[in-house]
């Protein structure tokens, strides 16, 4: 199945990419969808964010995006942003736009701010280790690492290129499926790789510019 979210139109689950979904758009629709994530070890568990006027909602699904239920609460001042879900689905992490990272261990009923990580960063879940999350600071060229379900982070690398604010979208960290501690980082310039939770980060040979990365089967 292909699950997608987008502005204005909400989101869809396509079980056949050649035909329109029989169920139509995700319910509840409410408005623009900003982000979607799933648990790699339990892919039927999913979360997404929904922007409705001046308010933002979060929703979770226990059946692969067929049905959705709204979180009982959102982080204080939540607006858009990016979400991540731990590999086993037990921890939701949400970074609203221009805000700090928050985590929830009770399916979105309550939220707490993550410690030792600056505002404006996007959380990424490790696809294998349930307690591990990352956040890449493209402006400073630094990677943040959490090993306690996003309760707190620590800076682990200071050697990557820094990007000006108008190019921050070129800096992206992506975790490799089913590989603990393994991720790639695009920097607008070189492509970087780590296999040990960021303790060491190496430049990938032969890549002059990198902006976004994804992984096939």
mmCIF file with all atom_site columns, C-alpha atoms in Angstrom:
data_model
loop_
_atom_site.group_PDB
_atom_site.id
_atom_site.type_symbol
_atom_site.label_atom_id
_atom_site.label_alt_id
_atom_site.label_comp_id
_atom_site.label_asym_id
_atom_site.label_entity_id
_atom_site.label_seq_id
_atom_site.pdbx_PDB_ins_code
_atom_site.Cartn_x
_atom_site.Cartn_y
_atom_site.Cartn_z
_atom_site.occupancy
_atom_site.B_iso_or_equiv
_atom_site.pdbx_formal_charge
_atom_site.auth_seq_id
_atom_site.auth_comp_id
_atom_site.auth_asym_id
_atom_site.auth_atom_id
_atom_site.pdbx_PDB_model_num
ATOM 1   C CA . UNK A 1 1   ? 0.000   0.000  0.000   1.00 0.00 ? 1   UNK A CA 1
ATOM 2   C CA . UNK A 1 2   ? 1.039   3.594  -0.652  1.00 0.00 ? 2   UNK A CA 1
ATOM 3   C CA . UNK A 1 3   ? 0.163   6.165  2.008   1.00 0.00 ? 3   UNK A CA 1
ATOM 4   C CA . UNK A 1 4   ? 0.572   9.865  1.312   1.00 0.00 ? 4   UNK A CA 1
ATOM 5   C CA . UNK A 1 5   ? -0.212  13.214 2.902   1.00 0.00 ? 5   UNK A CA 1
ATOM 6   C CA . UNK A 1 6   ? -0.402  16.644 1.267   1.00 0.00 ? 6   UNK A CA 1
ATOM 7   C CA . UNK A 1 7   ? -1.571  20.196 1.710   1.00 0.00 ? 7   UNK A CA 1
ATOM 8   C CA . UNK A 1 8   ? -5.258  21.060 1.272   1.00 0.00 ? 8   UNK A CA 1
ATOM 9   C CA . UNK A 1 9   ? -6.265  17.554 0.143   1.00 0.00 ? 9   UNK A CA 1
ATOM 10  C CA . UNK A 1 10  ? -5.374  15.662 3.311   1.00 0.00 ? 10  UNK A CA 1
ATOM 11  C CA . UNK A 1 11  ? -4.074  12.177 2.594   1.00 0.00 ? 11  UNK A CA 1
ATOM 12  C CA . UNK A 1 12  ? -4.778  8.816  0.981   1.00 0.00 ? 12  UNK A CA 1
ATOM 13  C CA . UNK A 1 13  ? -4.141  5.107  1.290   1.00 0.00 ? 13  UNK A CA 1
ATOM 14  C CA . UNK A 1 14  ? -3.742  3.542  -2.161  1.00 0.00 ? 14  UNK A CA 1
ATOM 15  C CA . UNK A 1 15  ? -3.976  -0.242 -2.182  1.00 0.00 ? 15  UNK A CA 1
ATOM 16  C CA . UNK A 1 16  ? -3.820  -0.038 -5.993  1.00 0.00 ? 16  UNK A CA 1
ATOM 17  C CA . UNK A 1 17  ? -1.850  2.909  -7.355  1.00 0.00 ? 17  UNK A CA 1
ATOM 18  C CA . UNK A 1 18  ? -3.743  2.620  -10.662 1.00 0.00 ? 18  UNK A CA 1
ATOM 19  C CA . UNK A 1 19  ? -7.138  3.462  -9.171  1.00 0.00 ? 19  UNK A CA 1
ATOM 20  C CA . UNK A 1 20  ? -8.629  5.986  -6.776  1.00 0.00 ? 20  UNK A CA 1
ATOM 21  C CA . UNK A 1 21  ? -9.010  4.644  -3.194  1.00 0.00 ? 21  UNK A CA 1
ATOM 22  C CA . UNK A 1 22  ? -12.497 3.279  -2.582  1.00 0.00 ? 22  UNK A CA 1
ATOM 23  C CA . UNK A 1 23  ? -12.540 4.853  0.873   1.00 0.00 ? 23  UNK A CA 1
ATOM 24  C CA . UNK A 1 24  ? -11.589 8.287  -0.437  1.00 0.00 ? 24  UNK A CA 1
ATOM 25  C CA . UNK A 1 25  ? -9.407  10.536 1.687   1.00 0.00 ? 25  UNK A CA 1
ATOM 26  C CA . UNK A 1 26  ? -8.249  9.848  5.235   1.00 0.00 ? 26  UNK A CA 1
ATOM 27  C CA . UNK A 1 27  ? -10.952 10.400 7.855   1.00 0.00 ? 27  UNK A CA 1
ATOM 28  C CA . UNK A 1 28  ? -11.151 12.708 9.652   1.00 0.00 ? 28  UNK A CA 1
ATOM 29  C CA . UNK A 1 29  ? -10.047 15.069 6.868   1.00 0.00 ? 29  UNK A CA 1
ATOM 30  C CA . UNK A 1 30  ? -10.072 18.400 8.742   1.00 0.00 ? 30  UNK A CA 1
ATOM 31  C CA . UNK A 1 31  ? -7.470  20.097 6.517   1.00 0.00 ? 31  UNK A CA 1
ATOM 32  C CA . UNK A 1 32  ? -3.906  19.980 5.224   1.00 0.00 ? 32  UNK A CA 1
ATOM 33  C CA . UNK A 1 33  ? -1.721  17.094 6.339   1.00 0.00 ? 33  UNK A CA 1
ATOM 34  C CA . UNK A 1 34  ? 1.883   17.936 7.181   1.00 0.00 ? 34  UNK A CA 1
ATOM 35  C CA . UNK A 1 35  ? 3.624   14.708 8.132   1.00 0.00 ? 35  UNK A CA 1
ATOM 36  C CA . UNK A 1 36  ? 3.142   10.947 8.348   1.00 0.00 ? 36  UNK A CA 1
ATOM 37  C CA . UNK A 1 37  ? 5.197   8.173  9.967   1.00 0.00 ? 37  UNK A CA 1
ATOM 38  C CA . UNK A 1 38  ? 4.934   4.474  10.764  1.00 0.00 ? 38  UNK A CA 1
ATOM 39  C CA . UNK A 1 39  ? 6.610   1.994  13.118  1.00 0.00 ? 39  UNK A CA 1
ATOM 40  C CA . UNK A 1 40  ? 9.102   -0.150 11.174  1.00 0.00 ? 40  UNK A CA 1
ATOM 41  C CA . UNK A 1 41  ? 8.642   -3.212 13.362  1.00 0.00 ? 41  UNK A CA 1
ATOM 42  C CA . UNK A 1 42  ? 4.846   -2.799 13.478  1.00 0.00 ? 42  UNK A CA 1
ATOM 43  C CA . UNK A 1 43  ? 3.971   -1.049 10.199  1.00 0.00 ? 43  UNK A CA 1
ATOM 44  C CA . UNK A 1 44  ? 0.233   -1.149 10.908  1.00 0.00 ? 44  UNK A CA 1
ATOM 45  C CA . UNK A 1 45  ? 0.889   1.552  13.548  1.00 0.00 ? 45  UNK A CA 1
ATOM 46  C CA . UNK A 1 46  ? 0.913   5.022  11.980  1.00 0.00 ? 46  UNK A CA 1
ATOM 47  C CA . UNK A 1 47  ? 0.638   8.682  12.939  1.00 0.00 ? 47  UNK A CA 1
ATOM 48  C CA . UNK A 1 48  ? 0.032   11.908 11.019  1.00 0.00 ? 48  UNK A CA 1
ATOM 49  C CA . UNK A 1 49  ? -0.448  15.629 11.653  1.00 0.00 ? 49  UNK A CA 1
ATOM 50  C CA . UNK A 1 50  ? -3.348  17.701 10.356  1.00 0.00 ? 50  UNK A CA 1
ATOM 51  C CA . UNK A 1 51  ? -3.473  21.501 10.073  1.00 0.00 ? 51  UNK A CA 1
ATOM 52  C CA . UNK A 1 52  ? -6.945  23.017 10.299  1.00 0.00 ? 52  UNK A CA 1
ATOM 53  C CA . UNK A 1 53  ? -7.010  26.776 10.106  1.00 0.00 ? 53  UNK A CA 1
ATOM 54  C CA . UNK A 1 54  ? -5.017  28.045 13.083  1.00 0.00 ? 54  UNK A CA 1
ATOM 55  C CA . UNK A 1 55  ? -5.024  24.703 14.908  1.00 0.00 ? 55  UNK A CA 1
ATOM 56  C CA . UNK A 1 56  ? -3.039  21.513 14.413  1.00 0.00 ? 56  UNK A CA 1
ATOM 57  C CA . UNK A 1 57  ? -4.154  17.994 15.304  1.00 0.00 ? 57  UNK A CA 1
ATOM 58  C CA . UNK A 1 58  ? -2.413  14.640 15.480  1.00 0.00 ? 58  UNK A CA 1
ATOM 59  C CA . UNK A 1 59  ? -3.970  11.278 14.645  1.00 0.00 ? 59  UNK A CA 1
ATOM 60  C CA . UNK A 1 60  ? -2.995  7.628  15.002  1.00 0.00 ? 60  UNK A CA 1
ATOM 61  C CA . UNK A 1 61  ? -3.990  4.466  13.170  1.00 0.00 ? 61  UNK A CA 1
ATOM 62  C CA . UNK A 1 62  ? -3.797  0.873  14.389  1.00 0.00 ? 62  UNK A CA 1
ATOM 63  C CA . UNK A 1 63  ? -4.758  -0.705 11.062  1.00 0.00 ? 63  UNK A CA 1
ATOM 64  C CA . UNK A 1 64  ? -2.314  0.620  8.488   1.00 0.00 ? 64  UNK A CA 1
ATOM 65  C CA . UNK A 1 65  ? -4.080  3.896  7.781   1.00 0.00 ? 65  UNK A CA 1
ATOM 66  C CA . UNK A 1 66  ? -7.558  2.527  7.078   1.00 0.00 ? 66  UNK A CA 1
ATOM 67  C CA . UNK A 1 67  ? -9.085  4.267  10.123  1.00 0.00 ? 67  UNK A CA 1
ATOM 68  C CA . UNK A 1 68  ? -7.730  7.115  12.250  1.00 0.00 ? 68  UNK A CA 1
ATOM 69  C CA . UNK A 1 69  ? -8.342  8.521  15.732  1.00 0.00 ? 69  UNK A CA 1
ATOM 70  C CA . UNK A 1 70  ? -7.282  11.976 16.923  1.00 0.00 ? 70  UNK A CA 1
ATOM 71  C CA . UNK A 1 71  ? -4.751  12.380 19.726  1.00 0.00 ? 71  UNK A CA 1
ATOM 72  C CA . UNK A 1 72  ? -6.351  13.523 22.966  1.00 0.00 ? 72  UNK A CA 1
ATOM 73  C CA . UNK A 1 73  ? -3.930  16.459 23.061  1.00 0.00 ? 73  UNK A CA 1
ATOM 74  C CA . UNK A 1 74  ? -1.164  18.213 21.145  1.00 0.00 ? 74  UNK A CA 1
ATOM 75  C CA . UNK A 1 75  ? 2.106   19.814 22.291  1.00 0.00 ? 75  UNK A CA 1
ATOM 76  C CA . UNK A 1 76  ? 1.650   23.358 23.517  1.00 0.00 ? 76  UNK A CA 1
ATOM 77  C CA . UNK A 1 77  ? 1.450   25.770 20.598  1.00 0.00 ? 77  UNK A CA 1
ATOM 78  C CA . UNK A 1 78  ? 1.684   22.968 18.029  1.00 0.00 ? 78  UNK A CA 1
ATOM 79  C CA . UNK A 1 79  ? 1.654   24.129 14.429  1.00 0.00 ? 79  UNK A CA 1
ATOM 80  C CA . UNK A 1 80  ? 2.387   21.709 11.571  1.00 0.00 ? 80  UNK A CA 1
ATOM 81  C CA . UNK A 1 81  ? 5.798   20.150 11.892  1.00 0.00 ? 81  UNK A CA 1
ATOM 82  C CA . UNK A 1 82  ? 7.196   16.645 11.588  1.00 0.00 ? 82  UNK A CA 1
ATOM 83  C CA . UNK A 1 83  ? 6.406   13.463 13.506  1.00 0.00 ? 83  UNK A CA 1
ATOM 84  C CA . UNK A 1 84  ? 8.363   10.257 14.078  1.00 0.00 ? 84  UNK A CA 1
ATOM 85  C CA . UNK A 1 85  ? 7.332   6.927  15.579  1.00 0.00 ? 85  UNK A CA 1
ATOM 86  C CA . UNK A 1 86  ? 9.673   4.534  17.384  1.00 0.00 ? 86  UNK A CA 1
ATOM 87  C CA . UNK A 1 87  ? 10.394  1.192  15.744  1.00 0.00 ? 87  UNK A CA 1
ATOM 88  C CA . UNK A 1 88  ? 7.906   -0.598 18.008  1.00 0.00 ? 88  UNK A CA 1
ATOM 89  C CA . UNK A 1 89  ? 5.352   2.228  18.012  1.00 0.00 ? 89  UNK A CA 1
ATOM 90  C CA . UNK A 1 90  ? 5.545   2.936  21.746  1.00 0.00 ? 90  UNK A CA 1
ATOM 91  C CA . UNK A 1 91  ? 6.910   6.487  21.496  1.00 0.00 ? 91  UNK A CA 1
ATOM 92  C CA . UNK A 1 92  ? 5.557   9.351  19.392  1.00 0.00 ? 92  UNK A CA 1
ATOM 93  C CA . UNK A 1 93  ? 7.879   12.284 18.727  1.00 0.00 ? 93  UNK A CA 1
ATOM 94  C CA . UNK A 1 94  ? 6.583   15.560 17.316  1.00 0.00 ? 94  UNK A CA 1
ATOM 95  C CA . UNK A 1 95  ? 8.494   18.700 16.357  1.00 0.00 ? 95  UNK A CA 1
ATOM 96  C CA . UNK A 1 96  ? 5.990   21.478 15.518  1.00 0.00 ? 96  UNK A CA 1
ATOM 97  C CA . UNK A 1 97  ? 7.183   24.186 13.122  1.00 0.00 ? 97  UNK A CA 1
ATOM 98  C CA . UNK A 1 98  ? 9.773   26.521 14.675  1.00 0.00 ? 98  UNK A CA 1
ATOM 99  C CA . UNK A 1 99  ? 9.333   24.783 18.022  1.00 0.00 ? 99  UNK A CA 1
ATOM 100 C CA . UNK A 1 100 ? 11.056  22.238 20.225  1.00 0.00 ? 100 UNK A CA 1
ATOM 101 C CA . UNK A 1 101 ? 10.811  18.448 20.013  1.00 0.00 ? 101 UNK A CA 1
ATOM 102 C CA . UNK A 1 102 ? 8.147   16.806 22.181  1.00 0.00 ? 102 UNK A CA 1
ATOM 103 C CA . UNK A 1 103 ? 7.540   13.141 22.984  1.00 0.00 ? 103 UNK A CA 1
ATOM 104 C CA . UNK A 1 104 ? 4.553   11.102 24.135  1.00 0.00 ? 104 UNK A CA 1
ATOM 105 C CA . UNK A 1 105 ? 4.604   7.623  25.649  1.00 0.00 ? 105 UNK A CA 1
ATOM 106 C CA . UNK A 1 106 ? 0.828   7.298  25.957  1.00 0.00 ? 106 UNK A CA 1
ATOM 107 C CA . UNK A 1 107 ? -0.358  7.535  22.358  1.00 0.00 ? 107 UNK A CA 1
ATOM 108 C CA . UNK A 1 108 ? -0.697  11.302 22.326  1.00 0.00 ? 108 UNK A CA 1
ATOM 109 C CA . UNK A 1 109 ? -2.586  11.749 25.595  1.00 0.00 ? 109 UNK A CA 1
ATOM 110 C CA . UNK A 1 110 ? 0.212   13.819 27.185  1.00 0.00 ? 110 UNK A CA 1
ATOM 111 C CA . UNK A 1 111 ? 3.414   15.466 25.898  1.00 0.00 ? 111 UNK A CA 1
ATOM 112 C CA . UNK A 1 112 ? 6.773   16.373 27.393  1.00 0.00 ? 112 UNK A CA 1
ATOM 113 C CA . UNK A 1 113 ? 9.571   18.475 25.836  1.00 0.00 ? 113 UNK A CA 1
ATOM 114 C CA . UNK A 1 114 ? 12.805  16.713 24.923  1.00 0.00 ? 114 UNK A CA 1
ATOM 115 C CA . UNK A 1 115 ? 15.868  18.044 26.725  1.00 0.00 ? 115 UNK A CA 1
ATOM 116 C CA . UNK A 1 116 ? 19.215  19.236 25.334  1.00 0.00 ? 116 UNK A CA 1
ATOM 117 C CA . UNK A 1 117 ? 18.101  19.822 21.732  1.00 0.00 ? 117 UNK A CA 1
ATOM 118 C CA . UNK A 1 118 ? 17.455  23.197 20.144  1.00 0.00 ? 118 UNK A CA 1
ATOM 119 C CA . UNK A 1 119 ? 14.259  24.329 18.458  1.00 0.00 ? 119 UNK A CA 1
ATOM 120 C CA . UNK A 1 120 ? 13.532  23.871 14.775  1.00 0.00 ? 120 UNK A CA 1
ATOM 121 C CA . UNK A 1 121 ? 15.002  20.381 14.291  1.00 0.00 ? 121 UNK A CA 1
ATOM 122 C CA . UNK A 1 122 ? 13.186  17.409 12.747  1.00 0.00 ? 122 UNK A CA 1
ATOM 123 C CA . UNK A 1 123 ? 13.120  14.063 14.618  1.00 0.00 ? 123 UNK A CA 1
ATOM 124 C CA . UNK A 1 124 ? 13.912  10.775 12.893  1.00 0.00 ? 124 UNK A CA 1
ATOM 125 C CA . UNK A 1 125 ? 13.397  7.336  14.464  1.00 0.00 ? 125 UNK A CA 1
ATOM 126 C CA . UNK A 1 126 ? 15.925  4.532  14.205  1.00 0.00 ? 126 UNK A CA 1
ATOM 127 C CA . UNK A 1 127 ? 14.210  1.725  12.305  1.00 0.00 ? 127 UNK A CA 1
ATOM 128 C CA . UNK A 1 128 ? 15.476  -1.076 14.556  1.00 0.00 ? 128 UNK A CA 1
ATOM 129 C CA . UNK A 1 129 ? 16.257  0.225  18.051  1.00 0.00 ? 129 UNK A CA 1
ATOM 130 C CA . UNK A 1 130 ? 13.038  1.151  19.806  1.00 0.00 ? 130 UNK A CA 1
ATOM 131 C CA . UNK A 1 131 ? 14.586  3.775  22.080  1.00 0.00 ? 131 UNK A CA 1
ATOM 132 C CA . UNK A 1 132 ? 16.758  5.594  19.513  1.00 0.00 ? 132 UNK A CA 1
ATOM 133 C CA . UNK A 1 133 ? 15.961  8.867  17.722  1.00 0.00 ? 133 UNK A CA 1
ATOM 134 C CA . UNK A 1 134 ? 18.053  11.359 15.769  1.00 0.00 ? 134 UNK A CA 1
ATOM 135 C CA . UNK A 1 135 ? 17.803  15.047 14.871  1.00 0.00 ? 135 UNK A CA 1
ATOM 136 C CA . UNK A 1 136 ? 20.020  16.741 12.281  1.00 0.00 ? 136 UNK A CA 1
ATOM 137 C CA . UNK A 1 137 ? 20.950  20.397 12.682  1.00 0.00 ? 137 UNK A CA 1
ATOM 138 C CA . UNK A 1 138 ? 21.827  21.369 9.116   1.00 0.00 ? 138 UNK A CA 1
ATOM 139 C CA . UNK A 1 139 ? 22.485  24.984 10.065  1.00 0.00 ? 139 UNK A CA 1
ATOM 140 C CA . UNK A 1 140 ? 25.231  24.006 12.511  1.00 0.00 ? 140 UNK A CA 1
ATOM 141 C CA . UNK A 1 141 ? 26.295  20.761 10.806  1.00 0.00 ? 141 UNK A CA 1
ATOM 142 C CA . UNK A 1 142 ? 25.569  18.743 13.947  1.00 0.00 ? 142 UNK A CA 1
ATOM 143 C CA . UNK A 1 143 ? 23.736  15.490 14.669  1.00 0.00 ? 143 UNK A CA 1
ATOM 144 C CA . UNK A 1 144 ? 21.757  14.906 17.863  1.00 0.00 ? 144 UNK A CA 1
ATOM 145 C CA . UNK A 1 145 ? 21.234  11.402 19.233  1.00 0.00 ? 145 UNK A CA 1
ATOM 146 C CA . UNK A 1 146 ? 18.780  10.063 21.815  1.00 0.00 ? 146 UNK A CA 1
ATOM 147 C CA . UNK A 1 147 ? 18.945  6.624  23.380  1.00 0.00 ? 147 UNK A CA 1
ATOM 148 C CA . UNK A 1 148 ? 16.121  7.140  25.895  1.00 0.00 ? 148 UNK A CA 1
ATOM 149 C CA . UNK A 1 149 ? 13.030  7.476  23.687  1.00 0.00 ? 149 UNK A CA 1
ATOM 150 C CA . UNK A 1 150 ? 13.632  11.186 22.934  1.00 0.00 ? 150 UNK A CA 1
ATOM 151 C CA . UNK A 1 151 ? 13.525  12.232 26.575  1.00 0.00 ? 151 UNK A CA 1
ATOM 152 C CA . UNK A 1 152 ? 16.883  13.910 26.014  1.00 0.00 ? 152 UNK A CA 1
ATOM 153 C CA . UNK A 1 153 ? 19.447  14.269 23.220  1.00 0.00 ? 153 UNK A CA 1
ATOM 154 C CA . UNK A 1 154 ? 23.190  14.693 22.974  1.00 0.00 ? 154 UNK A CA 1
ATOM 155 C CA . UNK A 1 155 ? 25.321  16.173 20.195  1.00 0.00 ? 155 UNK A CA 1
ATOM 156 C CA . UNK A 1 156 ? 27.511  13.517 18.640  1.00 0.00 ? 156 UNK A CA 1
ATOM 157 C CA . UNK A 1 157 ? 29.164  15.033 15.578  1.00 0.00 ? 157 UNK A CA 1
ATOM 158 C CA . UNK A 1 158 ? 30.457  18.455 14.609  1.00 0.00 ? 158 UNK A CA 1
ATOM 159 C CA . UNK A 1 159 ? 32.159  17.798 11.268  1.00 0.00 ? 159 UNK A CA 1
ATOM 160 C CA . UNK A 1 160 ? 29.384  18.087 8.678   1.00 0.00 ? 160 UNK A CA 1
ATOM 161 C CA . UNK A 1 161 ? 28.923  21.099 6.375   1.00 0.00 ? 161 UNK A CA 1
ATOM 162 C CA . UNK A 1 162 ? 26.722  23.894 7.705   1.00 0.00 ? 162 UNK A CA 1
ATOM 163 C CA . UNK A 1 163 ? 23.990  25.328 5.489   1.00 0.00 ? 163 UNK A CA 1
ATOM 164 C CA . UNK A 1 164 ? 22.572  28.866 5.270   1.00 0.00 ? 164 UNK A CA 1
ATOM 165 C CA . UNK A 1 165 ? 18.958  29.236 6.386   1.00 0.00 ? 165 UNK A CA 1
ATOM 166 C CA . UNK A 1 166 ? 17.656  29.477 2.816   1.00 0.00 ? 166 UNK A CA 1
ATOM 167 C CA . UNK A 1 167 ? 19.122  26.035 2.009   1.00 0.00 ? 167 UNK A CA 1
ATOM 168 C CA . UNK A 1 168 ? 18.243  24.117 5.183   1.00 0.00 ? 168 UNK A CA 1
ATOM 169 C CA . UNK A 1 169 ? 15.792  21.946 3.232   1.00 0.00 ? 169 UNK A CA 1
ATOM 170 C CA . UNK A 1 170 ? 18.819  20.321 1.551   1.00 0.00 ? 170 UNK A CA 1
ATOM 171 C CA . UNK A 1 171 ? 19.984  18.865 4.873   1.00 0.00 ? 171 UNK A CA 1
ATOM 172 C CA . UNK A 1 172 ? 18.207  15.600 5.665   1.00 0.00 ? 172 UNK A CA 1
ATOM 173 C CA . UNK A 1 173 ? 18.930  12.558 7.827   1.00 0.00 ? 173 UNK A CA 1
ATOM 174 C CA . UNK A 1 174 ? 17.332  9.229  6.861   1.00 0.00 ? 174 UNK A CA 1
ATOM 175 C CA . UNK A 1 175 ? 17.601  5.973  8.829   1.00 0.00 ? 175 UNK A CA 1
ATOM 176 C CA . UNK A 1 176 ? 18.262  2.774  6.873   1.00 0.00 ? 176 UNK A CA 1
ATOM 177 C CA . UNK A 1 177 ? 15.445  0.196  7.205   1.00 0.00 ? 177 UNK A CA 1
ATOM 178 C CA . UNK A 1 178 ? 16.152  -2.742 9.525   1.00 0.00 ? 178 UNK A CA 1
ATOM 179 C CA . UNK A 1 179 ? 19.702  -1.577 10.333  1.00 0.00 ? 179 UNK A CA 1
ATOM 180 C CA . UNK A 1 180 ? 20.379  -0.417 13.883  1.00 0.00 ? 180 UNK A CA 1
ATOM 181 C CA . UNK A 1 181 ? 22.369  2.817  14.080  1.00 0.00 ? 181 UNK A CA 1
ATOM 182 C CA . UNK A 1 182 ? 22.684  3.100  10.294  1.00 0.00 ? 182 UNK A CA 1
ATOM 183 C CA . UNK A 1 183 ? 21.753  6.360  8.573   1.00 0.00 ? 183 UNK A CA 1
ATOM 184 C CA . UNK A 1 184 ? 22.671  8.707  5.718   1.00 0.00 ? 184 UNK A CA 1
ATOM 185 C CA . UNK A 1 185 ? 22.803  12.517 5.769   1.00 0.00 ? 185 UNK A CA 1
ATOM 186 C CA . UNK A 1 186 ? 22.378  14.821 2.768   1.00 0.00 ? 186 UNK A CA 1
ATOM 187 C CA . UNK A 1 187 ? 24.059  18.198 3.108   1.00 0.00 ? 187 UNK A CA 1
ATOM 188 C CA . UNK A 1 188 ? 23.518  19.956 -0.218  1.00 0.00 ? 188 UNK A CA 1
ATOM 189 C CA . UNK A 1 189 ? 27.165  19.111 -0.815  1.00 0.00 ? 189 UNK A CA 1
ATOM 190 C CA . UNK A 1 190 ? 28.544  15.648 0.043   1.00 0.00 ? 190 UNK A CA 1
ATOM 191 C CA . UNK A 1 191 ? 26.594  12.607 1.183   1.00 0.00 ? 191 UNK A CA 1
ATOM 192 C CA . UNK A 1 192 ? 27.530  11.199 4.604   1.00 0.00 ? 192 UNK A CA 1
ATOM 193 C CA . UNK A 1 193 ? 26.957  7.819  6.212   1.00 0.00 ? 193 UNK A CA 1
ATOM 194 C CA . UNK A 1 194 ? 27.115  6.309  9.688   1.00 0.00 ? 194 UNK A CA 1
ATOM 195 C CA . UNK A 1 195 ? 26.773  2.702  10.837  1.00 0.00 ? 195 UNK A CA 1
ATOM 196 C CA . UNK A 1 196 ? 27.335  3.285  14.568  1.00 0.00 ? 196 UNK A CA 1
ATOM 197 C CA . UNK A 1 197 ? 24.650  5.756  15.695  1.00 0.00 ? 197 UNK A CA 1
ATOM 198 C CA . UNK A 1 198 ? 26.735  8.687  14.517  1.00 0.00 ? 198 UNK A CA 1
ATOM 199 C CA . UNK A 1 199 ? 29.844  7.971  16.575  1.00 0.00 ? 199 UNK A CA 1
ATOM 200 C CA . UNK A 1 200 ? 31.686  8.038  13.250  1.00 0.00 ? 200 UNK A CA 1
ATOM 201 C CA . UNK A 1 201 ? 30.400  9.694  10.067  1.00 0.00 ? 201 UNK A CA 1
ATOM 202 C CA . UNK A 1 202 ? 32.139  9.125  6.740   1.00 0.00 ? 202 UNK A CA 1
ATOM 203 C CA . UNK A 1 203 ? 31.880  10.883 3.379   1.00 0.00 ? 203 UNK A CA 1
ATOM 204 C CA . UNK A 1 204 ? 30.483  8.721  0.574   1.00 0.00 ? 204 UNK A CA 1
ATOM 205 C CA . UNK A 1 205 ? 32.864  8.776  -2.380  1.00 0.00 ? 205 UNK A CA 1
ATOM 206 C CA . UNK A 1 206 ? 31.651  9.924  -5.774  1.00 0.00 ? 206 UNK A CA 1
ATOM 207 C CA . UNK A 1 207 ? 28.806  12.200 -4.637  1.00 0.00 ? 207 UNK A CA 1
ATOM 208 C CA . UNK A 1 208 ? 29.330  15.915 -5.236  1.00 0.00 ? 208 UNK A CA 1
ATOM 209 C CA . UNK A 1 209 ? 25.874  17.156 -4.265  1.00 0.00 ? 209 UNK A CA 1
ATOM 210 C CA . UNK A 1 210 ? 23.102  15.534 -2.190  1.00 0.00 ? 210 UNK A CA 1
ATOM 211 C CA . UNK A 1 211 ? 19.685  16.885 -1.257  1.00 0.00 ? 211 UNK A CA 1
ATOM 212 C CA . UNK A 1 212 ? 17.430  13.967 -0.330  1.00 0.00 ? 212 UNK A CA 1
ATOM 213 C CA . UNK A 1 213 ? 17.779  10.200 -0.024  1.00 0.00 ? 213 UNK A CA 1
ATOM 214 C CA . UNK A 1 214 ? 15.410  7.237  0.129   1.00 0.00 ? 214 UNK A CA 1
ATOM 215 C CA . UNK A 1 215 ? 15.795  3.454  0.194   1.00 0.00 ? 215 UNK A CA 1
ATOM 216 C CA . UNK A 1 216 ? 14.416  0.738  -2.043  1.00 0.00 ? 216 UNK A CA 1
ATOM 217 C CA . UNK A 1 217 ? 13.333  -2.737 -1.045  1.00 0.00 ? 217 UNK A CA 1
#
